[in-house]
Amino acid sequence: MIISSFLEELAKIEEQLSKQANSSRDDLEKMFLSSNGLFTLISKQITELDPNDRKTAGRSLNQLKTAIEAALAASTSTNAKDKRWIDLTMPGEQPTVGHIHPISQAMAEITGIFERVGFTRVRYPEVDWDWYAFESLNMSPSHPARDEWETFFVDQKADLEKGQVVLTPHTSNGQVREMERLGEPQIRMINIARCYRRQQDVTHTQMFHQFEGLVVDKGINIQHLKGTLDYFAEQFYGPGTKNRIRPFHFQFTEPSFEVDFSCHICSGTGEITKDGRVEKCRFCKSGWHEVGGCGMVHPNVLKAGGIDPDVYTGFAFGWGIERTYTLKKGLEIDDIRLLYSGDFKFLEQF
Ligand code: PHE
């Protein structure tokens, strides 16, 4: 082959290339660079040239190669047929974003409500000594009141002074621990922790959470307790929510009460009017929801915590977060176990 016809061939290929400005990258690659592409074939012919002409031929080949590469590069961003073309204006794929579990949301909300009025959030062991869970709370080892708490005992050697190890059945174990931590009052504690009891049905789970309030200072009385509960009711359940306390018995408070909140569906009346007829409210049946206990701290509990009951008085309250939360307006969850089902269809609603 002579150099002039080689260069003529090259010129033709270059002309072809200039006509292919709108081709896709795949087409360009196939036409010029594949095993029988125009560039591949012509570059093989270089061996057929006179060795003196190869340098000129090589330079021209390189120029063509550069032009082909430029065409390929341009095709990626301008040719709609090319698969590698990206539309930067297209909305991206949304990654799934998780959220905080409803019970953790409730704990944060409760913590915030009490912190705003000067309480401090604390945490105490969820596996604790009998002493803190019962005995320091005025329940001697054989006291029948203990039955209420359906305790899980841990298989471990008992301590001579502090007794057996238990899974905390309530957050009241934090009461004496907080007195020990602070020494001299004032105490304004909000203790939130996991609790465990041998019970499981639509309103109980074996593991649940409680929050416990404890206030100890000079001159604390029932009005402070009631005022704090009123404040919580309105903050957590919304303006207009009422609460009432009913006489009850706990070993660690005297006097003791049970705490009810008014039902938001029937506004505490126990009745709703549907299609002109008066019906019993199905959510509460009585106008009220019972949630937990409270009372004035028993002098023996203050003594167990090293506080002089002749100088200081206090109140305490405590109940389950799950139960409190499921009564919230708009939730009305009738099976507490759903909260721990791990069912996304349920959890994604919060
Ligand atoms: N610890 C009690 C319970 O779990 C509730 C309670 C707390 C009662 C504080 C009085 C004072 O039932």
mmCIF file of C-alpha atoms and ligand atoms in Angstrom:
data_model
loop_
_atom_site.group_PDB
_atom_site.id
_atom_site.type_symbol
_atom_site.label_atom_id
_atom_site.label_comp_id
_atom_site.label_asym_id
_atom_site.label_seq_id
_atom_site.Cartn_x
_atom_site.Cartn_y
_atom_site.Cartn_z
ATOM 1 C CA MET A 1 0.000 0.000 0.000
ATOM 2 C CA ILE A 2 1.249 3.489 -0.763
ATOM 3 C CA ILE A 3 1.059 6.350 1.673
ATOM 4 C CA SER A 4 -1.184 8.564 -0.461
ATOM 5 C CA SER A 5 -3.997 6.012 -0.602
ATOM 6 C CA PHE A 6 -3.563 5.347 3.136
ATOM 7 C CA LEU A 7 -4.041 9.060 3.836
ATOM 8 C CA GLU A 8 -6.993 9.195 1.460
ATOM 9 C CA GLU A 9 -8.628 6.368 3.424
ATOM 10 C CA LEU A 10 -8.004 8.220 6.657
ATOM 11 C CA ALA A 11 -9.602 11.379 5.262
ATOM 12 C CA LYS A 12 -12.700 9.395 4.320
ATOM 13 C CA ILE A 13 -12.979 7.977 7.829
ATOM 14 C CA GLU A 14 -12.610 11.449 9.271
ATOM 15 C CA GLU A 15 -15.398 12.645 7.042
ATOM 16 C CA GLN A 16 -17.570 9.762 8.204
ATOM 17 C CA LEU A 17 -16.815 10.697 11.792
ATOM 18 C CA SER A 18 -17.889 14.286 11.296
ATOM 19 C CA LYS A 19 -21.221 13.070 9.967
ATOM 20 C CA GLN A 20 -21.801 10.988 13.107
ATOM 21 C CA ALA A 21 -22.126 13.905 15.534
ATOM 22 C CA ASN A 22 -25.582 12.727 16.714
ATOM 23 C CA SER A 23 -24.781 9.042 17.095
ATOM 24 C CA SER A 24 -24.856 7.359 20.430
ATOM 25 C CA ARG A 25 -21.661 6.365 22.159
ATOM 26 C CA ASP A 26 -22.365 2.681 21.541
ATOM 27 C CA ASP A 27 -22.811 3.267 17.815
ATOM 28 C CA LEU A 28 -19.622 5.296 17.606
ATOM 29 C CA GLU A 29 -17.639 2.636 19.404
ATOM 30 C CA LYS A 30 -19.013 -0.058 17.157
ATOM 31 C CA MET A 31 -18.397 1.871 13.945
ATOM 32 C CA PHE A 32 -14.832 2.981 14.685
ATOM 33 C CA LEU A 33 -13.250 1.032 17.494
ATOM 34 C CA SER A 34 -14.703 -2.505 17.482
ATOM 35 C CA SER A 35 -12.609 -5.366 16.041
ATOM 36 C CA ASN A 36 -13.872 -4.615 12.550
ATOM 37 C CA GLY A 37 -14.377 -0.900 13.127
ATOM 38 C CA LEU A 38 -12.992 1.580 10.586
ATOM 39 C CA PHE A 39 -10.201 2.842 12.813
ATOM 40 C CA THR A 40 -9.140 -0.637 13.892
ATOM 41 C CA LEU A 41 -8.905 -1.849 10.305
ATOM 42 C CA ILE A 42 -6.964 1.128 8.961
ATOM 43 C CA SER A 43 -4.495 1.099 11.818
ATOM 44 C CA LYS A 44 -3.628 -2.524 10.997
ATOM 45 C CA GLN A 45 -2.740 -1.503 7.461
ATOM 46 C CA ILE A 46 0.168 0.560 8.692
ATOM 47 C CA THR A 47 2.355 -2.550 8.496
ATOM 48 C CA GLU A 48 1.774 -2.674 4.759
ATOM 49 C CA LEU A 49 3.402 0.742 4.249
ATOM 50 C CA ASP A 50 6.961 1.513 3.357
ATOM 51 C CA PRO A 51 8.794 1.829 6.710
ATOM 52 C CA ASN A 52 9.816 5.409 5.782
ATOM 53 C CA ASP A 53 6.184 6.475 5.507
ATOM 54 C CA ARG A 54 5.019 4.926 8.770
ATOM 55 C CA LYS A 55 5.909 7.940 10.875
ATOM 56 C CA THR A 56 3.635 10.263 8.814
ATOM 57 C CA ALA A 57 0.896 7.605 8.811
ATOM 58 C CA GLY A 58 1.192 7.140 12.565
ATOM 59 C CA ARG A 59 0.822 10.871 13.219
ATOM 60 C CA SER A 60 -2.337 11.039 11.086
ATOM 61 C CA LEU A 61 -3.724 7.939 12.794
ATOM 62 C CA ASN A 62 -3.187 9.593 16.173
ATOM 63 C CA GLN A 63 -5.045 12.684 15.043
ATOM 64 C CA LEU A 64 -7.967 10.521 13.975
ATOM 65 C CA LYS A 65 -7.919 8.650 17.265
ATOM 66 C CA THR A 66 -8.094 11.933 19.191
ATOM 67 C CA ALA A 67 -11.026 13.066 17.075
ATOM 68 C CA ILE A 68 -12.861 9.791 17.715
ATOM 69 C CA GLU A 69 -12.278 10.095 21.459
ATOM 70 C CA ALA A 70 -13.559 13.672 21.444
ATOM 71 C CA ALA A 71 -16.688 12.526 19.604
ATOM 72 C CA LEU A 72 -17.192 9.750 22.181
ATOM 73 C CA ALA A 73 -16.796 12.145 25.088
ATOM 74 C CA ALA A 74 -19.247 14.604 23.578
ATOM 75 C CA SER A 75 -21.769 11.860 22.902
ATOM 76 C CA THR A 76 -22.074 10.943 26.588
ATOM 77 C CA SER A 77 -23.601 14.233 27.589
ATOM 78 C CA THR A 78 -25.523 15.195 24.503
ATOM 79 C CA ASN A 79 -26.984 12.053 23.056
ATOM 80 C CA ALA A 80 -30.390 11.058 24.404
ATOM 81 C CA LYS A 81 -30.095 7.510 23.104
ATOM 82 C CA ASP A 82 -27.035 6.769 25.222
ATOM 83 C CA LYS A 83 -27.802 4.735 28.342
ATOM 84 C CA ARG A 84 -25.122 6.507 30.347
ATOM 85 C CA TRP A 85 -26.764 9.866 29.892
ATOM 86 C CA ILE A 86 -28.001 11.289 33.212
ATOM 87 C CA ASP A 87 -30.872 13.706 33.708
ATOM 88 C CA LEU A 88 -29.677 15.775 36.625
ATOM 89 C CA THR A 89 -33.080 17.388 37.072
ATOM 90 C CA MET A 90 -34.782 14.064 37.863
ATOM 91 C CA PRO A 91 -35.903 13.649 41.478
ATOM 92 C CA GLY A 92 -33.650 11.159 43.293
ATOM 93 C CA GLU A 93 -34.711 7.952 44.971
ATOM 94 C CA GLN A 94 -35.849 8.764 48.500
ATOM 95 C CA PRO A 95 -33.983 6.726 51.126
ATOM 96 C CA THR A 96 -36.278 5.466 53.878
ATOM 97 C CA VAL A 97 -35.822 7.509 57.001
ATOM 98 C CA GLY A 98 -36.593 5.955 60.368
ATOM 99 C CA HIS A 99 -37.934 7.790 63.380
ATOM 100 C CA ILE A 100 -37.837 7.603 67.138
ATOM 101 C CA HIS A 101 -39.991 4.855 68.662
ATOM 102 C CA PRO A 102 -43.298 6.182 70.058
ATOM 103 C CA ILE A 103 -42.337 5.195 73.611
ATOM 104 C CA SER A 104 -39.047 7.070 73.349
ATOM 105 C CA GLN A 105 -41.000 10.052 72.012
ATOM 106 C CA ALA A 106 -43.313 9.837 75.029
ATOM 107 C CA MET A 107 -40.337 9.642 77.427
ATOM 108 C CA ALA A 108 -38.779 12.736 75.864
ATOM 109 C CA GLU A 109 -42.083 14.607 76.111
ATOM 110 C CA ILE A 110 -42.627 13.646 79.762
ATOM 111 C CA THR A 111 -39.046 14.558 80.641
ATOM 112 C CA GLY A 112 -39.507 17.971 78.996
ATOM 113 C CA ILE A 113 -42.763 18.679 80.853
ATOM 114 C CA PHE A 114 -41.162 18.066 84.253
ATOM 115 C CA GLU A 115 -37.817 19.681 83.476
ATOM 116 C CA ARG A 116 -39.662 22.919 82.696
ATOM 117 C CA VAL A 117 -40.795 23.100 86.327
ATOM 118 C CA GLY A 118 -37.452 22.274 87.882
ATOM 119 C CA PHE A 119 -37.359 18.456 88.031
ATOM 120 C CA THR A 120 -34.138 16.623 87.165
ATOM 121 C CA ARG A 121 -34.255 13.447 85.099
ATOM 122 C CA VAL A 122 -32.328 10.584 86.678
ATOM 123 C CA ARG A 123 -31.894 6.888 85.965
ATOM 124 C CA TYR A 124 -31.413 4.117 88.461
ATOM 125 C CA PRO A 125 -30.655 0.393 88.081
ATOM 126 C CA GLU A 126 -33.292 -1.739 86.414
ATOM 127 C CA VAL A 127 -31.875 -4.804 88.145
ATOM 128 C CA ASP A 128 -31.762 -3.811 91.778
ATOM 129 C CA TRP A 129 -31.656 -5.000 95.368
ATOM 130 C CA ASP A 130 -34.819 -5.962 97.221
ATOM 131 C CA TRP A 131 -33.874 -3.233 99.681
ATOM 132 C CA TYR A 132 -34.508 -0.439 97.145
ATOM 133 C CA ALA A 133 -37.469 -2.073 95.421
ATOM 134 C CA PHE A 134 -39.310 -3.071 98.604
ATOM 135 C CA GLU A 135 -37.759 -2.987 102.020
ATOM 136 C CA SER A 136 -36.677 0.663 102.117
ATOM 137 C CA LEU A 137 -40.188 1.437 100.860
ATOM 138 C CA ASN A 138 -41.694 0.181 104.105
ATOM 139 C CA MET A 139 -42.302 -3.378 102.906
ATOM 140 C CA SER A 140 -40.617 -5.902 105.149
ATOM 141 C CA PRO A 141 -39.607 -9.253 103.563
ATOM 142 C CA SER A 142 -42.853 -11.022 104.392
ATOM 143 C CA HIS A 143 -45.222 -8.111 103.858
ATOM 144 C CA PRO A 144 -48.333 -9.151 101.846
ATOM 145 C CA ALA A 145 -48.378 -5.804 99.970
ATOM 146 C CA ARG A 146 -45.438 -7.128 97.926
ATOM 147 C CA ASP A 147 -47.780 -9.492 96.066
ATOM 148 C CA GLU A 148 -49.099 -6.568 94.025
ATOM 149 C CA TRP A 149 -45.794 -6.254 92.161
ATOM 150 C CA GLU A 150 -45.543 -9.740 90.629
ATOM 151 C CA THR A 151 -41.768 -9.610 90.906
ATOM 152 C CA PHE A 152 -39.150 -11.481 88.860
ATOM 153 C CA PHE A 153 -36.307 -12.618 91.100
ATOM 154 C CA VAL A 154 -32.784 -12.986 89.729
ATOM 155 C CA ASP A 155 -31.034 -16.274 90.431
ATOM 156 C CA GLN A 156 -28.156 -14.832 92.398
ATOM 157 C CA LYS A 157 -26.854 -14.997 95.929
ATOM 158 C CA ALA A 158 -28.750 -12.650 98.223
ATOM 159 C CA ASP A 159 -26.891 -9.877 100.011
ATOM 160 C CA LEU A 160 -27.054 -10.059 103.810
ATOM 161 C CA GLU A 161 -28.271 -6.480 104.121
ATOM 162 C CA LYS A 162 -29.864 -5.657 100.790
ATOM 163 C CA GLY A 163 -31.560 -8.985 100.157
ATOM 164 C CA GLN A 164 -32.271 -10.625 96.830
ATOM 165 C CA VAL A 165 -31.704 -9.218 93.354
ATOM 166 C CA VAL A 166 -34.903 -8.406 91.455
ATOM 167 C CA LEU A 167 -35.913 -6.948 88.118
ATOM 168 C CA THR A 168 -37.355 -3.621 89.248
ATOM 169 C CA PRO A 169 -41.158 -3.923 89.319
ATOM 170 C CA HIS A 170 -41.563 -0.145 89.626
ATOM 171 C CA THR A 171 -39.492 3.045 89.447
ATOM 172 C CA SER A 172 -40.037 3.659 93.166
ATOM 173 C CA ASN A 173 -36.653 1.974 93.714
ATOM 174 C CA GLY A 174 -35.271 5.378 92.701
ATOM 175 C CA GLN A 175 -36.783 7.145 95.722
ATOM 176 C CA VAL A 176 -34.305 6.093 98.405
ATOM 177 C CA ARG A 177 -31.467 6.014 95.867
ATOM 178 C CA GLU A 178 -32.138 9.685 95.049
ATOM 179 C CA MET A 179 -32.267 10.602 98.763
ATOM 180 C CA GLU A 180 -28.889 8.880 99.191
ATOM 181 C CA ARG A 181 -27.437 10.643 96.160
ATOM 182 C CA LEU A 182 -28.459 14.144 97.238
ATOM 183 C CA GLY A 183 -28.196 13.853 101.002
ATOM 184 C CA GLU A 184 -29.938 16.972 102.218
ATOM 185 C CA PRO A 185 -33.165 17.942 100.287
ATOM 186 C CA GLN A 186 -34.360 19.692 98.115
ATOM 187 C CA ILE A 187 -35.290 16.817 95.829
ATOM 188 C CA ARG A 188 -37.160 17.178 92.543
ATOM 189 C CA MET A 189 -36.630 13.916 90.733
ATOM 190 C CA ILE A 190 -38.122 12.429 87.606
ATOM 191 C CA ASN A 191 -36.951 8.849 87.245
ATOM 192 C CA ILE A 192 -37.773 7.010 84.022
ATOM 193 C CA ALA A 193 -36.840 3.364 83.636
ATOM 194 C CA ARG A 194 -37.852 -0.082 82.438
ATOM 195 C CA CYS A 195 -39.933 -2.170 84.830
ATOM 196 C CA TYR A 196 -40.838 -5.837 84.818
ATOM 197 C CA ARG A 197 -43.823 -7.792 86.125
ATOM 198 C CA ARG A 198 -45.211 -11.265 85.587
ATOM 199 C CA GLN A 199 -48.250 -10.156 83.606
ATOM 200 C CA GLN A 200 -49.239 -9.925 79.966
ATOM 201 C CA ASP A 201 -52.539 -8.889 78.345
ATOM 202 C CA VAL A 202 -53.971 -6.021 76.270
ATOM 203 C CA THR A 203 -53.144 -3.443 78.940
ATOM 204 C CA HIS A 204 -49.971 -5.031 80.373
ATOM 205 C CA THR A 205 -46.623 -6.151 79.003
ATOM 206 C CA GLN A 206 -43.952 -7.993 81.009
ATOM 207 C CA MET A 207 -41.484 -5.233 80.271
ATOM 208 C CA PHE A 208 -42.780 -1.690 80.368
ATOM 209 C CA HIS A 209 -41.659 1.782 81.397
ATOM 210 C CA GLN A 210 -42.619 3.902 84.350
ATOM 211 C CA PHE A 211 -41.901 7.443 85.349
ATOM 212 C CA GLU A 212 -41.652 8.402 88.964
ATOM 213 C CA GLY A 213 -41.767 11.854 90.439
ATOM 214 C CA LEU A 214 -40.381 12.626 93.876
ATOM 215 C CA VAL A 215 -40.346 15.987 95.600
ATOM 216 C CA VAL A 216 -38.938 16.417 99.111
ATOM 217 C CA ASP A 217 -38.507 19.759 100.818
ATOM 218 C CA LYS A 218 -39.663 21.741 103.843
ATOM 219 C CA GLY A 219 -43.429 22.324 103.898
ATOM 220 C CA ILE A 220 -44.450 20.120 100.960
ATOM 221 C CA ASN A 221 -48.138 19.137 101.143
ATOM 222 C CA ILE A 222 -50.912 17.513 99.127
ATOM 223 C CA GLN A 223 -51.710 20.751 97.301
ATOM 224 C CA HIS A 224 -48.268 20.655 95.722
ATOM 225 C CA LEU A 225 -48.929 17.083 94.616
ATOM 226 C CA LYS A 226 -52.342 17.903 93.154
ATOM 227 C CA GLY A 227 -51.017 21.028 91.444
ATOM 228 C CA THR A 228 -48.208 19.036 89.840
ATOM 229 C CA LEU A 229 -50.674 16.426 88.551
ATOM 230 C CA ASP A 230 -52.974 19.170 87.194
ATOM 231 C CA TYR A 231 -50.013 20.713 85.414
ATOM 232 C CA PHE A 232 -48.995 17.363 83.895
ATOM 233 C CA ALA A 233 -52.559 16.564 82.755
ATOM 234 C CA GLU A 234 -52.896 19.796 80.790
ATOM 235 C CA GLN A 235 -49.394 19.637 79.350
ATOM 236 C CA PHE A 236 -49.522 16.018 78.248
ATOM 237 C CA TYR A 237 -53.166 15.549 77.293
ATOM 238 C CA GLY A 238 -54.063 19.111 76.354
ATOM 239 C CA PRO A 239 -55.875 22.061 77.927
ATOM 240 C CA GLY A 240 -59.033 21.223 79.827
ATOM 241 C CA THR A 241 -57.882 17.728 80.896
ATOM 242 C CA LYS A 242 -58.765 17.152 84.532
ATOM 243 C CA ASN A 243 -57.340 14.733 87.047
ATOM 244 C CA ARG A 244 -58.679 13.377 90.283
ATOM 245 C CA ILE A 245 -57.085 11.448 93.126
ATOM 246 C CA ARG A 246 -58.927 8.709 95.002
ATOM 247 C CA PRO A 247 -57.955 7.274 98.410
ATOM 248 C CA PHE A 248 -55.888 4.104 98.076
ATOM 249 C CA HIS A 249 -53.157 2.254 99.888
ATOM 250 C CA PHE A 250 -49.430 2.011 99.263
ATOM 251 C CA GLN A 251 -46.949 1.056 101.950
ATOM 252 C CA PHE A 252 -44.588 3.841 100.945
ATOM 253 C CA THR A 253 -46.996 6.779 100.920
ATOM 254 C CA GLU A 254 -49.375 8.079 103.561
ATOM 255 C CA PRO A 255 -51.964 9.130 102.622
ATOM 256 C CA SER A 256 -52.021 7.290 99.272
ATOM 257 C CA PHE A 257 -54.134 7.836 96.183
ATOM 258 C CA GLU A 258 -54.874 6.465 92.773
ATOM 259 C CA VAL A 259 -54.671 8.959 89.923
ATOM 260 C CA ASP A 260 -57.275 9.264 87.140
ATOM 261 C CA PHE A 261 -57.324 11.508 84.087
ATOM 262 C CA SER A 262 -60.519 12.666 82.415
ATOM 263 C CA CYS A 263 -61.344 10.940 79.133
ATOM 264 C CA HIS A 264 -60.903 13.273 76.173
ATOM 265 C CA ILE A 265 -63.480 11.445 74.052
ATOM 266 C CA CYS A 266 -66.407 12.142 76.399
ATOM 267 C CA SER A 267 -64.726 15.034 78.303
ATOM 268 C CA GLY A 268 -65.015 13.146 81.563
ATOM 269 C CA THR A 269 -68.783 12.624 81.407
ATOM 270 C CA GLY A 270 -68.762 8.919 80.523
ATOM 271 C CA GLU A 271 -71.348 9.511 77.814
ATOM 272 C CA ILE A 272 -71.349 10.489 74.166
ATOM 273 C CA THR A 273 -74.226 11.601 71.965
ATOM 274 C CA LYS A 274 -74.361 9.686 68.693
ATOM 275 C CA ASP A 275 -77.125 10.275 66.107
ATOM 276 C CA GLY A 276 -79.179 12.079 68.739
ATOM 277 C CA ARG A 277 -78.906 9.182 71.213
ATOM 278 C CA VAL A 278 -76.918 9.190 74.440
ATOM 279 C CA GLU A 279 -74.498 6.251 74.688
ATOM 280 C CA LYS A 280 -71.921 5.086 77.207
ATOM 281 C CA CYS A 281 -68.379 6.166 76.183
ATOM 282 C CA ARG A 282 -66.736 2.951 74.985
ATOM 283 C CA PHE A 283 -63.202 4.163 75.537
ATOM 284 C CA CYS A 284 -63.438 4.870 79.284
ATOM 285 C CA LYS A 285 -66.890 3.656 80.368
ATOM 286 C CA SER A 286 -66.857 6.032 83.344
ATOM 287 C CA GLY A 287 -65.421 9.354 82.193
ATOM 288 C CA TRP A 288 -62.016 8.630 83.739
ATOM 289 C CA HIS A 289 -58.910 6.569 83.043
ATOM 290 C CA GLU A 290 -56.984 5.216 85.982
ATOM 291 C CA VAL A 291 -53.249 5.484 85.364
ATOM 292 C CA GLY A 292 -51.247 5.116 88.547
ATOM 293 C CA GLY A 293 -50.524 5.913 92.148
ATOM 294 C CA CYS A 294 -49.315 8.773 94.274
ATOM 295 C CA GLY A 295 -49.187 10.047 97.820
ATOM 296 C CA MET A 296 -47.209 11.801 100.516
ATOM 297 C CA VAL A 297 -43.886 10.062 101.155
ATOM 298 C CA HIS A 298 -44.142 7.788 104.227
ATOM 299 C CA PRO A 299 -41.931 8.907 107.143
ATOM 300 C CA ASN A 300 -40.272 5.471 107.188
ATOM 301 C CA VAL A 301 -39.156 5.952 103.582
ATOM 302 C CA LEU A 302 -37.632 9.337 104.400
ATOM 303 C CA LYS A 303 -35.844 7.737 107.338
ATOM 304 C CA ALA A 304 -34.538 4.899 105.133
ATOM 305 C CA GLY A 305 -33.064 7.605 102.875
ATOM 306 C CA GLY A 306 -31.439 9.395 105.843
ATOM 307 C CA ILE A 307 -33.902 12.328 105.863
ATOM 308 C CA ASP A 308 -35.530 13.627 109.042
ATOM 309 C CA PRO A 309 -39.342 13.334 108.614
ATOM 310 C CA ASP A 310 -39.869 15.933 111.363
ATOM 311 C CA VAL A 311 -38.165 18.544 109.191
ATOM 312 C CA TYR A 312 -39.004 17.451 105.657
ATOM 313 C CA THR A 313 -42.071 16.175 103.839
ATOM 314 C CA GLY A 314 -42.541 15.048 100.282
ATOM 315 C CA PHE A 315 -44.819 13.626 97.651
ATOM 316 C CA ALA A 316 -44.325 10.911 95.063
ATOM 317 C CA PHE A 317 -46.204 9.624 92.055
ATOM 318 C CA GLY A 318 -45.542 6.981 89.464
ATOM 319 C CA TRP A 319 -47.108 5.083 86.603
ATOM 320 C CA GLY A 320 -46.627 3.395 83.270
ATOM 321 C CA ILE A 321 -45.552 5.333 80.205
ATOM 322 C CA GLU A 322 -47.186 2.898 77.772
ATOM 323 C CA ARG A 323 -50.552 3.226 79.469
ATOM 324 C CA THR A 324 -50.307 7.003 79.797
ATOM 325 C CA TYR A 325 -49.295 7.362 76.176
ATOM 326 C CA THR A 326 -51.964 5.114 74.647
ATOM 327 C CA LEU A 327 -54.686 7.332 76.162
ATOM 328 C CA LYS A 328 -53.478 10.378 74.259
ATOM 329 C CA LYS A 329 -55.912 12.147 71.980
ATOM 330 C CA GLY A 330 -55.856 10.690 68.494
ATOM 331 C CA LEU A 331 -54.031 7.520 69.548
ATOM 332 C CA GLU A 332 -56.541 5.551 71.626
ATOM 333 C CA ILE A 333 -54.484 2.384 71.196
ATOM 334 C CA ASP A 334 -56.469 -0.482 72.662
ATOM 335 C CA ASP A 335 -53.729 -3.141 72.699
ATOM 336 C CA ILE A 336 -50.547 -2.010 74.424
ATOM 337 C CA ARG A 337 -48.592 -4.979 73.006
ATOM 338 C CA LEU A 338 -48.683 -3.397 69.536
ATOM 339 C CA LEU A 339 -46.039 -0.951 70.732
ATOM 340 C CA TYR A 340 -43.528 -3.793 70.950
ATOM 341 C CA SER A 341 -44.695 -5.782 67.954
ATOM 342 C CA GLY A 342 -42.014 -4.320 65.651
ATOM 343 C CA ASP A 343 -44.784 -4.054 63.052
ATOM 344 C CA PHE A 344 -43.839 -1.269 60.618
ATOM 345 C CA LYS A 345 -47.422 -0.754 59.498
ATOM 346 C CA PHE A 346 -48.212 0.211 63.064
ATOM 347 C CA LEU A 347 -44.995 2.063 63.951
ATOM 348 C CA GLU A 348 -44.828 4.157 60.789
ATOM 349 C CA GLN A 349 -47.933 6.026 61.889
ATOM 350 C CA PHE A 350 -46.086 7.877 64.645
HETATM 351 N N1 PHE B 1 -44.839 2.411 92.507
HETATM 352 C C1 PHE B 1 -46.278 2.395 92.455
HETATM 353 C C2 PHE B 1 -46.710 1.369 91.417
HETATM 354 O O1 PHE B 1 -45.931 0.959 90.621
HETATM 355 C C3 PHE B 1 -46.871 3.726 92.117
HETATM 356 C C4 PHE B 1 -46.578 4.794 93.105
HETATM 357 C C5 PHE B 1 -45.479 5.592 92.962
HETATM 358 C C6 PHE B 1 -47.414 5.011 94.183
HETATM 359 C C7 PHE B 1 -45.200 6.591 93.884
HETATM 360 C C8 PHE B 1 -47.170 6.009 95.094
HETATM 361 C C9 PHE B 1 -46.061 6.801 94.944
HETATM 362 O O2 PHE B 1 -47.845 0.958 91.390
#
